[in-house]
Tab-separated table of C-alpha atoms in Angstrom:
chain	number	residue	atom	x	y	z
L	1	LEU	CA	0.008	-0.044	-0.084
L	2	TYR	CA	1.450	3.375	-1.135
L	3	ILE	CA	0.751	6.214	1.094
L	4	SER	CA	1.532	9.736	-0.234
L	5	SER	CA	2.292	12.675	1.985
L	6	VAL	CA	-0.809	14.322	0.666
L	7	THR	CA	-2.908	11.195	1.968
L	8	VAL	CA	-0.882	11.522	5.389
L	9	MET	CA	-1.889	15.256	5.712
L	10	SER	CA	-5.538	14.544	4.839
L	11	ILE	CA	-5.733	11.927	7.497
L	12	LYS	CA	-4.129	14.601	10.061
L	13	ILE	CA	-6.368	17.344	9.101
L	14	TYR	CA	-9.323	14.856	9.282
L	15	LYS	CA	-8.272	13.644	12.702
L	16	SER	CA	-8.044	17.067	13.878
L	17	PHE	CA	-11.276	18.269	12.751
L	18	ILE	CA	-12.965	15.414	14.596
L	19	LEU	CA	-10.957	16.336	17.564
L	20	TRP	CA	-12.338	19.765	17.588
L	21	MET	CA	-15.884	18.401	17.122
L	22	LEU	CA	-15.696	16.025	20.076
L	23	LEU	CA	-14.493	18.894	22.089
L	24	LEU	CA	-17.421	21.309	20.948
L	25	ILE	CA	-19.804	18.319	21.566
L	26	SER	CA	-18.444	17.677	25.048
L	27	GLY	CA	-18.745	21.311	25.729
L	28	SER	CA	-22.367	21.649	24.489
L	29	CYS	CA	-23.523	18.568	26.567
L	30	SER	CA	-22.654	20.376	29.824
L	31	ASN	CA	-24.173	23.190	31.634
L	32	THR	CA	-21.844	26.089	32.837
L	33	ASP	CA	-21.415	24.656	36.297
L	34	GLY	CA	-20.308	21.353	34.802
L	35	SER	CA	-23.629	19.376	35.588
L	36	LYS	CA	-25.849	17.303	33.497
L	37	SER	CA	-29.511	16.355	33.323
L	38	GLY	CA	-30.788	14.639	36.776
L	39	SER	CA	-28.817	14.909	40.069
L	40	PHE	CA	-25.455	14.305	38.549
L	41	SER	CA	-22.666	17.051	38.639
L	42	TRP	CA	-19.260	16.845	37.394
L	43	ARG	CA	-18.465	19.766	40.178
L	44	SER	CA	-19.673	17.247	42.855
L	45	ALA	CA	-16.154	16.919	44.175
L	46	GLU	CA	-14.661	20.179	43.233
L	47	ASP	CA	-11.766	21.758	45.400
L	48	SER	CA	-10.647	18.135	46.260
L	49	SER	CA	-7.590	16.407	45.121
L	50	LEU	CA	-6.619	12.974	43.758
L	51	LEU	CA	-3.520	10.841	43.633
L	52	ILE	CA	-3.104	8.871	40.656
L	53	LYS	CA	-0.549	6.063	39.655
L	54	LEU	CA	-0.013	5.351	36.247
L	55	ASN	CA	1.977	2.934	34.044
L	56	ARG	CA	4.075	4.440	31.377
L	57	HIS	CA	2.124	3.704	28.303
L	58	PRO	CA	0.365	5.249	25.384
L	59	TYR	CA	-2.944	5.151	27.058
L	60	SER	CA	-1.555	6.900	30.161
L	61	ASP	CA	0.056	9.443	27.822
L	62	ALA	CA	-3.384	10.207	26.583
L	63	ILE	CA	-4.848	10.632	29.951
L	64	ILE	CA	-2.010	13.021	30.875
L	65	LYS	CA	-2.765	15.199	27.708
L	66	ARG	CA	-6.354	15.430	28.885
L	67	LEU	CA	-5.881	16.080	32.426
L	68	PRO	CA	-6.165	19.802	32.350
L	69	LEU	CA	-9.857	19.375	30.751
L	70	PHE	CA	-10.628	16.965	33.405
L	71	GLU	CA	-9.626	19.524	36.121
L	72	GLU	CA	-11.257	22.350	34.526
L	73	LEU	CA	-14.468	20.122	34.205
L	74	THR	CA	-14.606	18.822	37.818
L	75	GLY	CA	-12.533	21.399	39.751
L	76	ILE	CA	-10.359	18.571	41.186
L	77	ASP	CA	-6.843	19.040	41.367
L	78	VAL	CA	-4.906	15.909	40.257
L	79	GLU	CA	-1.341	14.811	41.241
L	80	TYR	CA	0.025	11.863	39.244
L	81	THR	CA	3.043	9.709	39.052
L	82	VAL	CA	4.157	7.660	35.972
L	83	VAL	CA	6.484	4.672	36.335
L	84	ASN	CA	7.981	2.389	33.621
L	85	GLU	CA	6.312	-0.960	33.416
L	86	SER	CA	9.502	-2.945	34.782
L	87	LEU	CA	9.218	-1.273	38.039
L	88	TYR	CA	5.513	-0.344	38.024
L	89	TYR	CA	3.892	-3.077	40.015
L	90	GLU	CA	6.528	-3.036	42.701
L	91	ASP	CA	6.044	0.462	43.155
L	92	LEU	CA	2.313	0.233	43.134
L	93	GLU	CA	2.474	-2.353	45.645
L	94	THR	CA	4.474	-0.047	47.921
L	95	SER	CA	2.150	2.883	47.287
L	96	LEU	CA	-0.860	0.806	48.293
L	97	GLY	CA	0.729	0.101	51.676
L	98	GLU	CA	1.637	3.734	52.508
L	99	LYS	CA	-0.502	6.080	54.632
L	100	ARG	CA	-1.652	8.092	51.604
L	101	LYS	CA	-2.748	5.707	48.944
L	102	PRO	CA	-3.338	6.343	45.379
L	103	ASP	CA	-6.909	7.160	44.870
L	104	VAL	CA	-6.894	5.338	41.347
L	105	PHE	CA	-4.389	3.299	39.772
L	106	MET	CA	-3.730	1.551	36.292
L	107	THR	CA	-3.510	-2.268	36.347
L	108	GLY	CA	-3.386	-5.284	34.228
L	109	ALA	CA	-6.287	-7.631	34.404
L	110	TYR	CA	-4.419	-10.451	35.684
L	111	HIS	CA	-2.875	-8.406	38.773
L	112	LEU	CA	-6.529	-7.668	39.746
L	113	TRP	CA	-6.758	-11.283	41.249
L	114	SER	CA	-4.167	-10.555	43.887
L	115	TYR	CA	-5.392	-7.005	44.630
L	116	ALA	CA	-8.759	-8.480	45.139
L	117	ALA	CA	-7.473	-11.092	47.433
L	118	GLU	CA	-5.612	-8.293	49.306
L	119	SER	CA	-8.855	-6.387	49.577
L	120	VAL	CA	-7.129	-3.000	48.153
L	121	ILE	CA	-9.555	-2.507	45.388
L	122	GLU	CA	-12.998	-0.716	45.757
L	123	PRO	CA	-15.607	-2.347	43.538
L	124	VAL	CA	-17.462	-0.029	41.210
L	125	ASP	CA	-20.846	-1.555	40.575
L	126	SER	CA	-22.631	0.621	43.284
L	127	TYR	CA	-20.998	3.658	41.618
L	128	ILE	CA	-22.218	2.676	38.101
L	129	ASP	CA	-25.710	2.118	39.660
L	130	SER	CA	-25.953	5.534	41.186
L	131	THR	CA	-27.968	8.105	39.391
L	132	GLY	CA	-26.274	10.826	41.589
L	133	LEU	CA	-22.750	9.603	41.059
L	134	THR	CA	-22.753	8.619	37.231
L	135	ASP	CA	-23.325	10.841	34.017
L	136	PRO	CA	-26.585	9.850	32.532
L	137	ASP	CA	-24.680	9.476	29.185
L	138	TYR	CA	-21.952	7.179	30.559
L	139	ASN	CA	-23.619	3.921	28.767
L	140	PHE	CA	-22.128	1.125	30.834
L	141	GLU	CA	-23.907	-1.091	28.296
L	142	ASP	CA	-21.571	0.133	25.388
L	143	PHE	CA	-18.412	-1.835	26.787
L	144	TYR	CA	-17.843	-5.195	25.250
L	145	GLY	CA	-19.357	-8.002	27.385
L	146	ASN	CA	-16.459	-10.156	27.296
L	147	ILE	CA	-14.108	-7.317	28.343
L	148	ILE	CA	-16.384	-6.412	31.405
L	149	ASP	CA	-16.691	-10.285	32.306
L	150	SER	CA	-12.870	-10.354	32.504
L	151	LEU	CA	-12.753	-7.508	35.120
L	152	ARG	CA	-15.234	-9.457	37.258
L	153	TRP	CA	-14.038	-11.850	39.977
L	154	MET	CA	-14.749	-13.292	43.405
L	155	PRO	CA	-11.573	-14.612	45.174
L	156	GLY	CA	-11.675	-18.218	45.277
L	157	ASN	CA	-13.826	-18.755	42.078
L	158	PRO	CA	-11.993	-20.548	39.425
L	159	GLU	CA	-13.920	-18.745	36.835
L	160	LEU	CA	-14.298	-15.124	35.738
L	161	GLY	CA	-17.429	-13.300	34.854
L	162	SER	CA	-19.237	-13.255	38.318
L	163	GLY	CA	-18.704	-11.219	41.408
L	164	PRO	CA	-17.813	-7.500	41.714
L	165	LEU	CA	-16.416	-5.461	38.890
L	166	LEU	CA	-12.723	-4.734	40.132
L	167	ALA	CA	-11.876	-2.117	37.373
L	168	LEU	CA	-13.078	-0.481	33.976
L	169	PRO	CA	-11.053	-0.790	30.877
L	170	LEU	CA	-9.003	1.720	29.090
L	171	GLY	CA	-7.860	-0.525	26.170
L	172	PHE	CA	-6.956	-4.079	25.359
L	173	GLU	CA	-4.923	-6.344	23.223
L	174	LEU	CA	-5.911	-9.414	20.928
L	175	TYR	CA	-3.261	-11.524	19.860
L	176	SER	CA	-3.194	-11.985	16.013
L	177	LEU	CA	-0.621	-12.612	13.336
L	178	ALA	CA	0.656	-9.535	11.589
L	179	TYR	CA	2.608	-10.187	8.412
L	180	ASN	CA	4.557	-7.920	5.878
L	181	LYS	CA	2.382	-8.310	2.613
L	182	ARG	CA	5.262	-6.617	0.543
L	183	ILE	CA	7.739	-9.606	1.410
L	184	PHE	CA	4.844	-12.002	1.063
L	185	ASN	CA	3.824	-10.899	-2.383
L	186	GLU	CA	7.456	-10.875	-3.595
L	187	MET	CA	7.811	-14.470	-2.553
L	188	GLY	CA	4.418	-15.666	-3.830
L	189	LEU	CA	3.179	-16.569	-0.162
L	190	GLU	CA	0.038	-16.482	1.629
L	191	PRO	CA	-0.741	-16.267	5.255
L	192	PRO	CA	-1.268	-19.317	7.098
L	193	ASP	CA	-4.548	-20.722	8.296
L	194	THR	CA	-3.085	-23.833	10.540
L	195	TYR	CA	-0.290	-24.164	12.827
L	196	ASP	CA	1.311	-26.690	10.457
L	197	GLU	CA	1.198	-23.989	7.572
L	198	LEU	CA	2.860	-21.155	9.894
L	199	LEU	CA	5.661	-23.743	10.718
L	200	GLU	CA	6.103	-24.321	6.991
L	201	LEU	CA	6.140	-20.603	6.448
L	202	CYS	CA	8.888	-19.968	8.945
L	203	ARG	CA	11.015	-22.729	7.295
L	204	LYS	CA	10.702	-20.952	3.997
L	205	LEU	CA	11.076	-17.418	5.283
L	206	ASN	CA	14.048	-17.737	7.705
L	207	TYR	CA	16.796	-15.511	6.366
L	208	PHE	CA	14.554	-14.199	3.720
L	209	ASP	CA	16.635	-11.258	3.187
L	210	GLY	CA	20.193	-12.679	4.162
L	211	PRO	CA	21.820	-12.773	7.421
L	212	GLY	CA	19.942	-10.757	10.247
L	213	SER	CA	16.508	-11.459	8.877
L	214	TYR	CA	13.936	-13.870	10.157
L	215	ALA	CA	10.784	-15.430	9.565
L	216	ILE	CA	8.862	-14.460	12.737
L	217	ALA	CA	9.119	-12.317	15.769
L	218	LEU	CA	7.810	-13.917	19.132
L	219	ARG	CA	8.143	-12.527	22.565
L	220	GLY	CA	10.706	-14.318	24.933
L	221	THR	CA	11.572	-12.666	28.048
L	222	ASP	CA	11.884	-15.150	30.995
L	223	ASP	CA	9.127	-13.583	33.262
L	224	TRP	CA	5.328	-13.573	33.253
L	225	SER	CA	4.866	-11.219	30.091
L	226	ALA	CA	6.197	-13.901	27.688
L	227	ILE	CA	3.387	-16.288	28.512
L	228	HIS	CA	0.428	-14.466	28.151
L	229	THR	CA	0.600	-13.302	24.314
L	230	SER	CA	0.994	-15.535	21.431
L	231	TYR	CA	2.050	-18.593	23.598
L	232	LEU	CA	-0.964	-18.775	25.637
L	233	THR	CA	-3.239	-17.991	22.625
L	234	THR	CA	-1.523	-20.981	20.921
L	235	TYR	CA	-1.642	-22.990	24.095
L	236	THR	CA	-5.475	-22.427	24.233
L	237	ASN	CA	-5.904	-23.194	20.592
L	238	PHE	CA	-4.199	-26.696	20.835
L	239	GLY	CA	-7.004	-27.366	23.435
L	240	ALA	CA	-4.841	-27.063	26.537
L	241	ARG	CA	-5.651	-25.569	29.774
L	242	ASP	CA	-3.327	-24.386	32.628
L	243	PHE	CA	-5.467	-25.803	35.548
L	244	GLU	CA	-8.305	-28.411	35.713
L	245	THR	CA	-11.158	-28.287	38.343
L	246	ASP	CA	-13.744	-30.496	39.790
L	247	GLY	CA	-15.682	-27.813	41.480
L	248	THR	CA	-14.151	-28.019	44.720
L	249	ALA	CA	-10.304	-28.106	43.968
L	250	ILE	CA	-7.815	-27.331	41.120
L	251	ARG	CA	-4.694	-28.907	39.926
L	252	ALA	CA	-2.190	-27.961	37.461
L	253	ALA	CA	-2.773	-29.219	33.882
L	254	LEU	CA	0.549	-28.313	32.347
L	255	ASP	CA	1.542	-31.783	31.892
L	256	SER	CA	-1.367	-32.888	29.880
L	257	PRO	CA	-1.092	-34.479	26.243
L	258	GLU	CA	-2.444	-31.257	24.877
L	259	SER	CA	0.127	-29.111	26.531
L	260	VAL	CA	3.075	-31.539	25.692
L	261	ARG	CA	2.068	-31.433	22.062
L	262	MET	CA	1.676	-27.725	22.152
L	263	ASN	CA	5.088	-27.232	23.817
L	264	SER	CA	6.546	-29.586	21.310
L	265	TYR	CA	5.263	-27.336	18.537
L	266	TRP	CA	6.395	-24.253	20.172
L	267	ARG	CA	9.907	-25.311	20.573
L	268	GLU	CA	10.103	-26.299	16.790
L	269	LEU	CA	8.363	-22.875	15.732
L	270	VAL	CA	11.122	-20.862	17.694
L	271	ARG	CA	13.883	-23.180	16.181
L	272	SER	CA	12.654	-22.967	12.605
L	273	GLY	CA	12.257	-19.070	12.263
L	274	ALA	CA	12.481	-17.028	15.284
L	275	ASN	CA	14.766	-14.108	15.965
L	276	PRO	CA	17.581	-15.883	17.920
L	277	PHE	CA	17.647	-13.198	20.432
L	278	ARG	CA	14.092	-13.674	21.441
L	279	GLU	CA	15.194	-14.733	25.063
L	280	THR	CA	15.268	-10.688	25.440
L	281	GLN	CA	12.410	-9.837	23.193
L	282	ASP	CA	9.737	-7.672	24.752
L	283	TRP	CA	6.812	-5.647	23.700
L	284	TYR	CA	9.050	-3.029	22.000
L	285	GLU	CA	11.521	-5.363	20.317
L	286	VAL	CA	8.908	-7.610	18.596
L	287	GLY	CA	7.447	-4.257	17.289
L	288	PHE	CA	10.477	-2.730	16.176
L	289	ALA	CA	11.742	-6.012	14.307
L	290	LEU	CA	8.493	-5.956	12.234
L	291	GLY	CA	8.292	-2.134	11.598
L	292	ASP	CA	12.254	-2.408	10.282
L	293	GLY	CA	11.531	-5.292	7.937
L	294	ARG	CA	13.724	-7.768	9.871
L	295	VAL	CA	11.002	-10.283	10.287
L	296	ALA	CA	8.373	-11.040	7.904
L	297	MET	CA	5.679	-11.817	10.645
L	298	MET	CA	5.019	-10.865	14.375
L	299	TYR	CA	2.807	-13.093	16.376
L	300	ASP	CA	1.937	-10.779	19.342
L	301	ALA	CA	-0.492	-7.956	20.301
L	302	ASP	CA	-2.352	-6.497	17.458
L	303	ILE	CA	-1.867	-2.977	18.906
L	304	ILE	CA	1.727	-3.211	18.632
L	305	SER	CA	1.825	-4.048	14.760
L	306	TYR	CA	-0.790	-1.194	14.331
L	307	ILE	CA	1.454	1.273	15.736
L	308	GLN	CA	4.328	-0.077	13.366
L	309	ASN	CA	2.063	0.670	10.390
L	310	THR	CA	1.405	4.213	11.173
L	311	PRO	CA	2.266	6.228	8.274
L	312	GLY	CA	5.711	7.533	8.361
L	313	TYR	CA	6.313	5.914	11.824
L	314	THR	CA	8.683	2.820	10.556
L	315	ARG	CA	10.336	1.846	7.095
L	316	GLU	CA	7.501	-0.959	6.585
L	317	ALA	CA	4.649	1.285	7.601
L	318	GLY	CA	1.668	0.534	5.229
L	319	ASN	CA	3.115	-2.757	4.306
L	320	ILE	CA	1.686	-4.612	7.213
L	321	ALA	CA	-1.446	-6.547	7.327
L	322	TRP	CA	-3.430	-8.959	9.705
L	323	VAL	CA	-5.063	-12.229	10.103
L	324	PRO	CA	-6.281	-14.326	13.043
L	325	PRO	CA	-4.018	-16.746	14.803
L	326	PRO	CA	-3.673	-20.132	13.107
L	327	VAL	CA	-5.613	-23.146	14.449
L	328	LEU	CA	-4.803	-26.764	14.425
L	329	ASN	CA	-7.196	-27.744	11.766
L	330	LYS	CA	-8.887	-25.848	9.145
L	331	GLY	CA	-12.536	-24.695	10.068
L	332	ASP	CA	-11.621	-24.631	13.670
L	333	ILE	CA	-12.379	-21.396	15.771
L	334	SER	CA	-9.425	-19.310	16.298
L	335	ARG	CA	-9.368	-17.888	20.177
L	336	SER	CA	-7.191	-15.226	21.531
L	337	ASN	CA	-6.082	-14.527	25.040
L	338	LEU	CA	-6.900	-10.983	26.357
L	339	TRP	CA	-4.787	-8.326	27.942
L	340	ILE	CA	-6.633	-5.354	29.474
L	341	TRP	CA	-5.125	-2.127	30.851
L	342	SER	CA	-7.698	-0.708	33.474
L	343	LEU	CA	-8.321	1.659	36.100
L	344	SER	CA	-9.264	0.595	39.586
L	345	MET	CA	-10.290	2.640	42.659
L	346	SER	CA	-8.262	1.941	45.736
L	347	SER	CA	-10.268	0.745	48.794
L	348	GLY	CA	-8.077	3.165	50.860
L	349	SER	CA	-8.951	6.334	48.764
L	350	ARG	CA	-9.614	9.316	50.735
L	351	ASN	CA	-11.788	10.840	48.086
L	352	LYS	CA	-13.886	8.064	46.479
L	353	LYS	CA	-16.401	10.321	44.694
L	354	GLY	CA	-13.472	12.226	42.867
L	355	ALA	CA	-11.815	8.912	42.062
L	356	TRP	CA	-15.085	7.653	40.460
L	357	LEU	CA	-15.467	10.846	38.463
L	358	PHE	CA	-11.841	10.246	37.386
L	359	ILE	CA	-12.445	6.898	36.268
L	360	GLN	CA	-15.788	7.804	34.844
L	361	TYR	CA	-14.292	10.472	32.670
L	362	PHE	CA	-11.304	8.571	31.241
L	363	THR	CA	-13.276	5.444	30.436
L	364	GLY	CA	-16.199	7.447	28.881
L	365	ARG	CA	-16.979	7.307	25.350
L	366	ASP	CA	-15.743	10.942	24.561
L	367	PHE	CA	-12.228	10.333	25.992
L	368	GLN	CA	-11.885	6.931	24.280
L	369	LEU	CA	-12.894	8.103	20.761
L	370	TRP	CA	-10.574	10.985	21.126
L	371	SER	CA	-7.817	8.536	22.491
L	372	ALA	CA	-8.508	6.138	19.357
L	373	VAL	CA	-8.622	8.618	16.649
L	374	GLU	CA	-6.083	11.315	17.783
L	375	GLU	CA	-3.610	9.263	19.656
L	376	SER	CA	-3.930	6.027	17.693
L	377	ASN	CA	-4.818	4.066	21.114
L	378	LEU	CA	-6.264	0.679	20.265
L	379	ASN	CA	-8.314	-1.204	21.042
L	380	PRO	CA	-11.317	0.807	22.498
L	381	PRO	CA	-13.271	-1.282	24.920
L	382	ARG	CA	-16.563	0.416	23.878
L	383	GLN	CA	-18.117	-1.091	20.813
L	384	SER	CA	-19.614	2.149	19.507
L	385	VAL	CA	-15.980	3.542	19.415
L	386	PHE	CA	-14.493	0.766	17.540
L	387	GLU	CA	-17.418	0.864	15.260
L	388	ASP	CA	-17.399	4.749	14.861
L	389	PRO	CA	-17.161	5.812	11.049
L	390	VAL	CA	-14.145	8.041	11.946
L	391	LEU	CA	-12.079	5.274	13.499
L	392	GLN	CA	-13.027	2.802	10.741
L	393	SER	CA	-12.123	5.229	7.885
L	394	ILE	CA	-8.759	5.370	9.692
L	395	LEU	CA	-8.683	1.526	9.883
L	396	THR	CA	-9.052	1.178	6.126
L	397	LEU	CA	-5.260	1.915	6.094
L	398	ALA	CA	-4.520	-1.194	8.128
L	399	GLU	CA	-5.595	-4.134	5.820
L	400	GLY	CA	-7.251	-6.866	7.761
L	401	TYR	CA	-7.120	-5.209	11.031
L	402	THR	CA	-11.062	-4.874	11.482
L	403	GLU	CA	-11.842	-7.958	9.863
L	404	THR	CA	-9.441	-9.927	12.362
L	405	PHE	CA	-10.686	-7.916	15.295
L	406	ASN	CA	-14.248	-8.950	14.274
L	407	ALA	CA	-13.549	-12.461	13.964
L	408	LEU	CA	-11.555	-12.690	17.101
L	409	MET	CA	-13.737	-10.736	19.563
L	410	PRO	CA	-16.575	-13.242	20.169
L	411	TYR	CA	-14.203	-15.941	21.179
L	412	ALA	CA	-11.716	-13.729	22.908
L	413	GLY	CA	-10.954	-14.209	27.023
L	414	ILE	CA	-8.507	-14.579	29.524
L	415	GLN	CA	-7.258	-17.884	29.177
L	416	PHE	CA	-5.347	-18.049	32.493
L	417	THR	CA	-7.533	-19.547	35.508
L	418	PRO	CA	-7.921	-16.648	37.839
L	419	HIS	CA	-5.401	-17.197	40.726
L	420	LYS	CA	-4.090	-14.669	43.224
L	421	ASN	CA	-0.505	-16.071	42.755
L	422	ILE	CA	-0.904	-15.611	38.842
L	423	MET	CA	2.433	-13.675	38.710
L	424	GLU	CA	4.296	-16.501	40.413
L	425	ILE	CA	2.689	-18.877	38.459
L	426	SER	CA	3.358	-17.315	34.807
L	427	SER	CA	6.938	-16.606	35.831
L	428	LEU	CA	7.687	-20.218	36.794
L	429	TRP	CA	5.891	-21.246	33.638
L	430	SER	CA	7.810	-18.827	31.606
L	431	GLU	CA	11.129	-20.101	32.981
L	432	SER	CA	10.192	-23.744	32.182
L	433	VAL	CA	9.468	-22.656	28.464
L	434	GLN	CA	12.688	-20.842	28.264
L	435	SER	CA	14.389	-24.021	29.544
L	436	LEU	CA	12.787	-26.177	27.037
L	437	ILE	CA	13.940	-23.826	23.881
L	438	LEU	CA	17.337	-23.469	25.278
L	439	ASN	CA	18.208	-27.038	25.903
L	440	PRO	CA	16.414	-28.616	22.685
L	441	ASP	CA	17.336	-32.031	23.797
L	442	SER	CA	15.441	-31.873	27.279
L	443	SER	CA	12.340	-33.850	27.847
L	444	ILE	CA	9.341	-31.896	27.576
L	445	THR	CA	7.021	-34.239	29.638
L	446	TYR	CA	9.503	-34.226	32.416
L	447	GLU	CA	9.727	-30.593	32.425
L	448	LEU	CA	6.090	-29.976	32.445
L	449	LYS	CA	5.307	-32.594	35.151
L	450	ASP	CA	7.662	-30.968	37.375
L	451	LEU	CA	6.403	-27.439	36.498
L	452	SER	CA	2.778	-28.812	37.368
L	453	GLN	CA	4.025	-30.260	40.704
L	454	ARG	CA	5.444	-27.019	41.636
L	455	LEU	CA	2.336	-25.051	40.784
L	456	ASP	CA	0.286	-27.475	42.914
L	457	SER	CA	2.257	-26.636	45.738
L	458	LEU	CA	1.147	-22.936	45.622
L	459	GLU	CA	-1.645	-21.740	47.864
L	460	GLY	CA	-4.890	-21.891	45.894
L	461	PRO	CA	-6.862	-19.167	44.281
C-alpha cells in the first residue's frame, strides 16, 4: 500500500477536525456549572484532590494530555506519578501500603486477582448504578461484554465473569498474526490458516533477506509477560488448559497431552524461524523488528503491529496486514487471550467520589474516541468507539485489522484460570518454556510434569 504525503496530511487534518468536533460536543453537553441532567454533577467533588498512579504507556500518555480538561470540568486537582512497566507493579505495591494511598491506579487484568484477594480494590458496581454519581450519558452497556466479564471476579472462584467489578477498561490487546504483505507478495506466499502452515512458512522465510532477517518475531523474556501473548493463545488453540477443576479443587494441567503437544510445537516453531535473540524480546523489540523489516511476521499484540503501520513511523509502514491466529485444523475457531489495561479505585482512597469521576471520565466514550482517533490508541473497549465511522475510516489503511478484530472478539477471553498467585505461576511457567527452548534435547514431558507439581504446591486461588 502506497501512502502519499498528501494522504497522510489529509488524515491529520481529518483527525484534527474530529477532535475539534468532539471537544465542541463535549462542551455543549454540559451546563456552565459542569452538571448534566438529573442529580449528577461533574462539580460534585470540586476543590478536592486526587493522587493517581500510572504505568508508562500510550494509554496513560493520552490521560495526561487530557488532565487539564478534566480538572477544568470537575474542579479537582490531580497529582500523578508515571512509572516504567518494569518497576510499576513493585512501586504500586509499595504505594498501596503507604498512609496516603493512590486514589486511582492503572492495572492489568491479571494483577487484579492478587489485589482483590488483598482487599485493596474498591468495586465499582454501586457507583455505576448510582444516578447521583454517574453521568446519564456514561452508557455502561456500551462496553464489550467479554471485556467487562474479564474484570469481574470473586476470590476463590476458578471462573471469571461473576462477582464484583474490580476495574473499568482503558484498552485491550488481542493476539493476532501480523505479516509483511510486501515480502509475502514478492515471495508468492499466503498467510497461514493452520499451525502446520505457519511452521512451514517459518522454514521458507527464515533468512529471507540474508543474515539478520528472520521469519517471525515472538516475545521471549523469562518472566510472566512472555506467556500471556502468542504462547497462551497457541496453548488455548491446541485445546490445553493451565488448571483443571472438579468444582471444589484445582490442579495444574501443564503436563496434559495437549500441553505436551503444544510445547513440542512451540519449541520447533522457535527453532525454525524466530529471532535468535528472542530470550530478550519484549513488547518493544517484537514491534521494532516488524517495523524495520527484519522479520516477515509478528505473532503478538495487534496494537503493537498497528503502531508499526502508522504512516511515516517505520520503514515498513503501510506494508503490514493482519489475520487471526492459526488453528490446528482448518475450520476450527481461532481464539485469542486478552490483556486489558484498566483503572481501579483504591479501597483506601480518601476521595472516592472524585476517584469515581476520574475513572468515569477516562473510560467514557468522548475520551476513548478522542484517544483512538487522535492518539491511535487501540483497542477501545467500547463497541460504539470501535465501530465509529471516523475510526473505521482510519482503519482502512490497516489491511485486515478490522476483519481480524471482528473474527476474534466473539471468542476472546482471558485464558488463565484466575489465581491470586498468577504472577508467580506465569513466571515459573515462562522459565520452564525458556528452559525447553534453550535445551532442545531436554524432555518436554519431564519439564512440564515438574512444573505442574511446583504449581500445585502453591496456595489455591
